[in-house]
């Protein structure tokens, strides 16, 4: 992990996401870039264009000052750009969040996006941040760690990976296991099914193949019976006092239904559970 992108809107939830980004950066000696974007409103006359331009300038200056303060606080609190073991800076752009994030992850080496999933001040703010997170999942094919407002302080000791026993899961698990090793965390493989599985051949074969591919890794495989995958995962996460839930985003398979509805509906556990979303690779 070399470069982490942390979008911020200066809300309390964005601050919580930054705590997670710092936690990861300190463990990996990574670089964090705070990212804030502003948008020029649509205008239809020269007069409104002038007003919009002045407003944009004010927004850029205000955001720039806030970002400088955030970097300074990271330096004072965590030792960033010094003895803390990681570096940080900020990026301020007039752009669409998804456009700049896609460019940075594709061309500038950012390997992970860490952002909040709900707002910290108003219903409108929560709606906007939720929409941004959903848009990022749809349009930016980079690993994304979504941190809810009520998430516990970061301490990755147990990582849950939701599996459907597919070959794509095996590839994704290589990344998850490597990530877990950074923190000394164990990895639980969890499969949610509507009815208890009698024939364990598929699950046993899958587990054996993953274990052989990752010798020396602490893994366990669990089946959860639940009519709703999200609720089953939520219950397992809470029962096992897990630290992070990881899912593979794909067009077909176990989690397809979770990614066809609005983010706030399909991830009902987001108020409690940090979620790392990986994207299926071709």
Tab-separated table of C-alpha atoms in Angstrom:
chain	number	residue	atom	x	y	z
A	1	UNK	CA	0.000	0.000	0.000
A	2	UNK	CA	1.753	3.132	-1.224
A	3	UNK	CA	-0.888	5.807	-1.845
A	4	UNK	CA	-4.300	6.317	-0.243
A	5	UNK	CA	-6.939	8.757	-1.478
A	6	UNK	CA	-9.218	10.177	1.202
A	7	UNK	CA	-12.082	12.346	-0.116
A	8	UNK	CA	-13.372	14.819	2.466
A	9	UNK	CA	-16.265	17.208	2.795
A	10	UNK	CA	-15.014	18.337	6.229
A	11	UNK	CA	-17.835	16.474	8.020
A	12	UNK	CA	-17.529	14.376	11.170
A	13	UNK	CA	-17.917	11.231	9.119
A	14	UNK	CA	-15.125	12.272	6.775
A	15	UNK	CA	-12.953	12.762	9.861
A	16	UNK	CA	-13.772	9.210	10.971
A	17	UNK	CA	-12.750	7.913	7.537
A	18	UNK	CA	-9.480	9.846	7.837
A	19	UNK	CA	-8.766	8.051	11.126
A	20	UNK	CA	-8.969	4.778	9.195
A	21	UNK	CA	-6.763	6.094	6.403
A	22	UNK	CA	-4.139	7.181	8.947
A	23	UNK	CA	-4.318	3.805	10.701
A	24	UNK	CA	-3.596	2.019	7.429
A	25	UNK	CA	-0.933	4.513	6.334
A	26	UNK	CA	1.008	4.182	9.583
A	27	UNK	CA	1.075	0.397	9.177
A	28	UNK	CA	2.173	0.547	5.529
A	29	UNK	CA	4.257	3.753	5.414
A	30	UNK	CA	1.856	5.010	2.788
A	31	UNK	CA	1.084	8.491	1.489
A	32	UNK	CA	-2.368	10.004	2.112
A	33	UNK	CA	-3.877	12.640	-0.140
A	34	UNK	CA	-6.913	14.467	1.172
A	35	UNK	CA	-9.214	15.237	-1.742
A	36	UNK	CA	-11.841	17.940	-1.895
A	37	UNK	CA	-13.728	18.920	-5.027
A	38	UNK	CA	-15.938	21.898	-5.778
A	39	UNK	CA	-18.357	22.298	-8.656
A	40	UNK	CA	-19.072	25.336	-10.792
A	41	UNK	CA	-22.866	25.678	-10.967
A	42	UNK	CA	-24.603	25.661	-14.329
A	43	UNK	CA	-25.182	29.208	-15.558
A	44	UNK	CA	-27.173	30.662	-18.431
A	45	UNK	CA	-26.173	34.347	-18.536
A	46	UNK	CA	-22.982	36.343	-18.290
A	47	UNK	CA	-24.186	37.955	-15.049
A	48	UNK	CA	-24.843	34.659	-13.327
A	49	UNK	CA	-21.541	33.374	-14.716
A	50	UNK	CA	-19.722	36.210	-12.968
A	51	UNK	CA	-21.497	35.515	-9.693
A	52	UNK	CA	-20.794	31.794	-10.039
A	53	UNK	CA	-17.120	32.476	-10.736
A	54	UNK	CA	-16.826	34.637	-7.617
A	55	UNK	CA	-18.599	31.973	-5.548
A	56	UNK	CA	-16.286	29.300	-6.888
A	57	UNK	CA	-13.276	31.384	-5.957
A	58	UNK	CA	-14.565	31.778	-2.419
A	59	UNK	CA	-15.237	28.058	-2.126
A	60	UNK	CA	-11.750	27.210	-3.343
A	61	UNK	CA	-10.094	29.613	-0.917
A	62	UNK	CA	-12.194	28.388	2.004
A	63	UNK	CA	-11.583	24.725	1.191
A	64	UNK	CA	-7.875	25.343	0.705
A	65	UNK	CA	-7.591	26.844	4.179
A	66	UNK	CA	-9.480	23.926	5.726
A	67	UNK	CA	-7.269	21.407	3.949
A	68	UNK	CA	-4.107	23.154	5.154
A	69	UNK	CA	-5.442	23.004	8.703
A	70	UNK	CA	-6.198	19.287	8.333
A	71	UNK	CA	-2.679	18.538	7.117
A	72	UNK	CA	-1.201	20.548	9.960
A	73	UNK	CA	-3.376	18.643	12.457
A	74	UNK	CA	-2.216	15.328	10.984
A	75	UNK	CA	1.373	16.450	11.404
A	76	UNK	CA	0.827	17.494	15.028
A	77	UNK	CA	-1.369	14.574	16.061
A	78	UNK	CA	0.079	11.660	14.092
A	79	UNK	CA	3.557	12.812	13.089
A	80	UNK	CA	2.707	12.909	9.380
A	81	UNK	CA	5.525	14.121	7.133
A	82	UNK	CA	7.889	13.410	10.012
A	83	UNK	CA	8.388	10.670	12.583
A	84	UNK	CA	4.907	9.199	12.105
A	85	UNK	CA	5.965	6.861	9.321
A	86	UNK	CA	3.686	8.258	6.637
A	87	UNK	CA	3.279	11.373	4.532
A	88	UNK	CA	0.272	13.439	3.557
A	89	UNK	CA	-0.806	16.321	1.359
A	90	UNK	CA	-4.039	17.578	-0.174
A	91	UNK	CA	-5.633	17.898	-3.595
A	92	UNK	CA	-8.176	20.625	-4.319
A	93	UNK	CA	-9.919	20.523	-7.672
A	94	UNK	CA	-12.845	21.972	-9.550
A	95	UNK	CA	-14.135	18.677	-10.877
A	96	UNK	CA	-16.537	15.808	-10.389
A	97	UNK	CA	-15.443	13.551	-7.555
A	98	UNK	CA	-15.691	10.385	-9.612
A	99	UNK	CA	-13.762	11.897	-12.529
A	100	UNK	CA	-10.804	13.024	-10.463
A	101	UNK	CA	-10.811	9.823	-8.381
A	102	UNK	CA	-10.801	7.686	-11.519
A	103	UNK	CA	-7.910	9.701	-12.956
A	104	UNK	CA	-5.865	9.498	-9.763
A	105	UNK	CA	-6.375	5.757	-9.264
A	106	UNK	CA	-5.629	4.985	-12.915
A	107	UNK	CA	-2.721	7.337	-13.511
A	108	UNK	CA	-1.240	8.484	-10.207
A	109	UNK	CA	-0.850	5.216	-8.325
A	110	UNK	CA	-3.546	5.563	-5.655
A	111	UNK	CA	-4.376	2.026	-4.559
A	112	UNK	CA	-7.144	2.569	-2.013
A	113	UNK	CA	-9.969	5.056	-1.522
A	114	UNK	CA	-11.131	5.659	2.051
A	115	UNK	CA	-14.296	7.692	2.532
A	116	UNK	CA	-17.263	8.139	4.854
A	117	UNK	CA	-20.674	6.701	4.065
A	118	UNK	CA	-22.969	9.158	5.844
A	119	UNK	CA	-22.856	12.838	6.609
A	120	UNK	CA	-22.174	14.512	9.901
A	121	UNK	CA	-24.460	17.500	9.913
A	122	UNK	CA	-27.728	17.318	8.027
A	123	UNK	CA	-30.035	15.066	6.053
A	124	UNK	CA	-28.925	16.798	2.852
A	125	UNK	CA	-25.292	16.174	3.720
A	126	UNK	CA	-26.003	12.505	4.368
A	127	UNK	CA	-27.798	12.206	1.048
A	128	UNK	CA	-24.948	13.838	-0.845
A	129	UNK	CA	-22.255	11.699	0.756
A	130	UNK	CA	-24.292	8.541	0.256
A	131	UNK	CA	-24.707	9.414	-3.410
A	132	UNK	CA	-20.980	10.096	-3.743
A	133	UNK	CA	-20.090	6.725	-2.250
A	134	UNK	CA	-22.519	4.936	-4.531
A	135	UNK	CA	-21.167	6.795	-7.566
A	136	UNK	CA	-17.617	5.878	-6.602
A	137	UNK	CA	-18.553	2.198	-6.394
A	138	UNK	CA	-20.237	2.400	-9.786
A	139	UNK	CA	-17.606	4.342	-11.696
A	140	UNK	CA	-14.205	3.932	-10.027
A	141	UNK	CA	-12.776	0.404	-10.123
A	142	UNK	CA	-10.462	0.812	-7.175
A	143	UNK	CA	-10.733	-0.825	-3.741
A	144	UNK	CA	-12.908	1.393	-1.572
A	145	UNK	CA	-13.125	1.385	2.199
A	146	UNK	CA	-16.460	2.888	3.269
A	147	UNK	CA	-16.397	4.038	6.887
A	148	UNK	CA	-19.726	4.721	8.620
A	149	UNK	CA	-20.251	7.511	11.099
A	150	UNK	CA	-20.705	5.083	14.006
A	151	UNK	CA	-17.723	2.864	13.230
A	152	UNK	CA	-15.483	1.894	16.115
A	153	UNK	CA	-11.918	3.249	16.171
A	154	UNK	CA	-9.800	1.337	13.650
A	155	UNK	CA	-8.193	-1.849	14.962
A	156	UNK	CA	-8.106	-4.621	12.377
A	157	UNK	CA	-7.966	-7.915	14.274
A	158	UNK	CA	-10.614	-9.956	12.443
A	159	UNK	CA	-11.579	-9.425	8.807
A	160	UNK	CA	-14.717	-11.068	7.429
A	161	UNK	CA	-14.789	-11.954	3.732
A	162	UNK	CA	-18.200	-12.834	2.265
A	163	UNK	CA	-17.783	-15.696	-0.166
A	164	UNK	CA	-19.858	-17.575	-2.720
A	165	UNK	CA	-17.123	-20.193	-3.341
A	166	UNK	CA	-16.307	-18.831	-6.804
A	167	UNK	CA	-12.925	-18.668	-8.578
A	168	UNK	CA	-13.179	-14.878	-8.390
A	169	UNK	CA	-13.304	-15.182	-4.604
A	170	UNK	CA	-9.988	-17.022	-4.610
A	171	UNK	CA	-8.317	-14.196	-6.499
A	172	UNK	CA	-9.851	-11.539	-4.255
A	173	UNK	CA	-8.844	-13.479	-1.146
A	174	UNK	CA	-5.190	-13.194	-2.098
A	175	UNK	CA	-5.541	-9.419	-1.702
A	176	UNK	CA	-7.586	-9.718	1.492
A	177	UNK	CA	-5.112	-12.114	3.092
A	178	UNK	CA	-2.169	-9.895	2.161
A	179	UNK	CA	-4.019	-6.917	3.631
A	180	UNK	CA	-4.842	-8.813	6.821
A	181	UNK	CA	-1.218	-9.858	7.249
A	182	UNK	CA	-0.191	-6.199	7.540
A	183	UNK	CA	-2.229	-5.919	10.734
A	184	UNK	CA	-1.781	-9.450	12.038
A	185	UNK	CA	-5.516	-10.010	11.539
A	186	UNK	CA	-7.257	-13.331	11.042
A	187	UNK	CA	-9.641	-13.838	8.129
A	188	UNK	CA	-13.078	-15.429	8.440
A	189	UNK	CA	-14.672	-16.713	5.234
A	190	UNK	CA	-18.441	-16.448	5.578
A	191	UNK	CA	-21.069	-17.865	3.258
A	192	UNK	CA	-24.705	-16.901	3.751
A	193	UNK	CA	-27.297	-19.428	2.611
A	194	UNK	CA	-31.080	-19.537	2.949
A	195	UNK	CA	-31.027	-23.179	4.061
A	196	UNK	CA	-28.365	-25.188	5.853
A	197	UNK	CA	-26.107	-27.005	3.387
A	198	UNK	CA	-26.117	-30.775	3.777
A	199	UNK	CA	-23.423	-31.582	1.211
A	200	UNK	CA	-20.211	-29.812	2.292
A	201	UNK	CA	-18.194	-30.894	-0.747
A	202	UNK	CA	-18.164	-27.469	-2.455
A	203	UNK	CA	-17.286	-25.528	0.683
A	204	UNK	CA	-14.638	-28.023	1.781
A	205	UNK	CA	-12.998	-28.029	-1.638
A	206	UNK	CA	-13.009	-24.250	-1.748
A	207	UNK	CA	-11.493	-23.953	1.718
A	208	UNK	CA	-8.791	-26.537	0.993
A	209	UNK	CA	-7.795	-24.759	-2.226
A	210	UNK	CA	-7.620	-21.366	-0.522
A	211	UNK	CA	-5.653	-22.777	2.409
A	212	UNK	CA	-3.154	-24.505	0.119
A	213	UNK	CA	-2.681	-21.284	-1.837
A	214	UNK	CA	-2.065	-19.368	1.391
A	215	UNK	CA	-0.046	-21.600	3.722
A	216	UNK	CA	0.552	-20.306	7.198
A	217	UNK	CA	-2.508	-18.034	7.093
A	218	UNK	CA	-5.095	-18.244	9.862
A	219	UNK	CA	-8.394	-18.888	8.078
A	220	UNK	CA	-11.754	-20.263	9.110
A	221	UNK	CA	-14.869	-20.965	7.056
A	222	UNK	CA	-18.365	-20.441	8.420
A	223	UNK	CA	-21.841	-20.906	7.013
A	224	UNK	CA	-24.604	-18.565	8.133
A	225	UNK	CA	-28.256	-19.464	7.545
A	226	UNK	CA	-30.331	-16.374	6.791
A	227	UNK	CA	-32.974	-15.392	4.275
A	228	UNK	CA	-31.228	-12.049	3.797
A	229	UNK	CA	-27.471	-12.007	3.107
A	230	UNK	CA	-26.972	-8.525	4.532
A	231	UNK	CA	-28.706	-9.388	7.811
A	232	UNK	CA	-26.806	-12.660	8.102
A	233	UNK	CA	-23.507	-10.882	7.664
A	234	UNK	CA	-24.486	-8.170	10.116
A	235	UNK	CA	-25.330	-10.718	12.788
A	236	UNK	CA	-22.134	-12.685	12.211
A	237	UNK	CA	-20.032	-9.514	12.273
A	238	UNK	CA	-21.502	-8.418	15.576
A	239	UNK	CA	-21.352	-11.874	17.172
A	240	UNK	CA	-17.690	-12.363	16.287
A	241	UNK	CA	-16.693	-8.792	17.162
A	242	UNK	CA	-15.135	-8.406	13.721
A	243	UNK	CA	-13.253	-5.322	12.560
A	244	UNK	CA	-13.886	-5.120	8.826
A	245	UNK	CA	-16.298	-6.653	6.331
A	246	UNK	CA	-15.035	-7.276	2.805
A	247	UNK	CA	-17.106	-8.037	-0.273
A	248	UNK	CA	-16.309	-8.545	-3.924
A	249	UNK	CA	-18.412	-6.365	-6.194
A	250	UNK	CA	-19.424	-8.212	-9.333
A	251	UNK	CA	-22.188	-8.248	-11.879
A	252	UNK	CA	-23.400	-11.740	-11.116
A	253	UNK	CA	-23.483	-14.040	-8.128
A	254	UNK	CA	-24.004	-13.942	-4.402
A	255	UNK	CA	-23.832	-10.187	-3.890
A	256	UNK	CA	-25.478	-9.045	-7.096
A	257	UNK	CA	-28.717	-8.243	-5.299
A	258	UNK	CA	-26.881	-6.156	-2.712
A	259	UNK	CA	-25.561	-3.868	-5.432
A	260	UNK	CA	-28.748	-3.318	-7.402
A	261	UNK	CA	-30.520	-1.104	-4.863
A	262	UNK	CA	-29.530	2.214	-3.397
A	263	UNK	CA	-26.522	2.064	-1.127
A	264	UNK	CA	-28.464	3.058	1.977
A	265	UNK	CA	-30.946	0.217	1.368
A	266	UNK	CA	-28.670	-2.581	0.269
A	267	UNK	CA	-26.045	-2.069	2.983
A	268	UNK	CA	-28.312	-1.751	5.987
A	269	UNK	CA	-25.433	-2.503	8.322
A	270	UNK	CA	-23.401	0.507	7.187
A	271	UNK	CA	-24.206	2.462	10.356
A	272	UNK	CA	-21.970	0.043	12.268
A	273	UNK	CA	-19.703	-1.844	9.896
A	274	UNK	CA	-16.654	-0.593	7.949
A	275	UNK	CA	-16.934	-2.105	4.489
A	276	UNK	CA	-14.053	-2.807	2.094
A	277	UNK	CA	-15.342	-3.252	-1.462
A	278	UNK	CA	-13.115	-4.949	-4.025
A	279	UNK	CA	-13.921	-5.048	-7.725
A	280	UNK	CA	-13.927	-8.189	-9.807
A	281	UNK	CA	-11.002	-8.256	-12.229
A	282	UNK	CA	-11.329	-9.636	-15.733
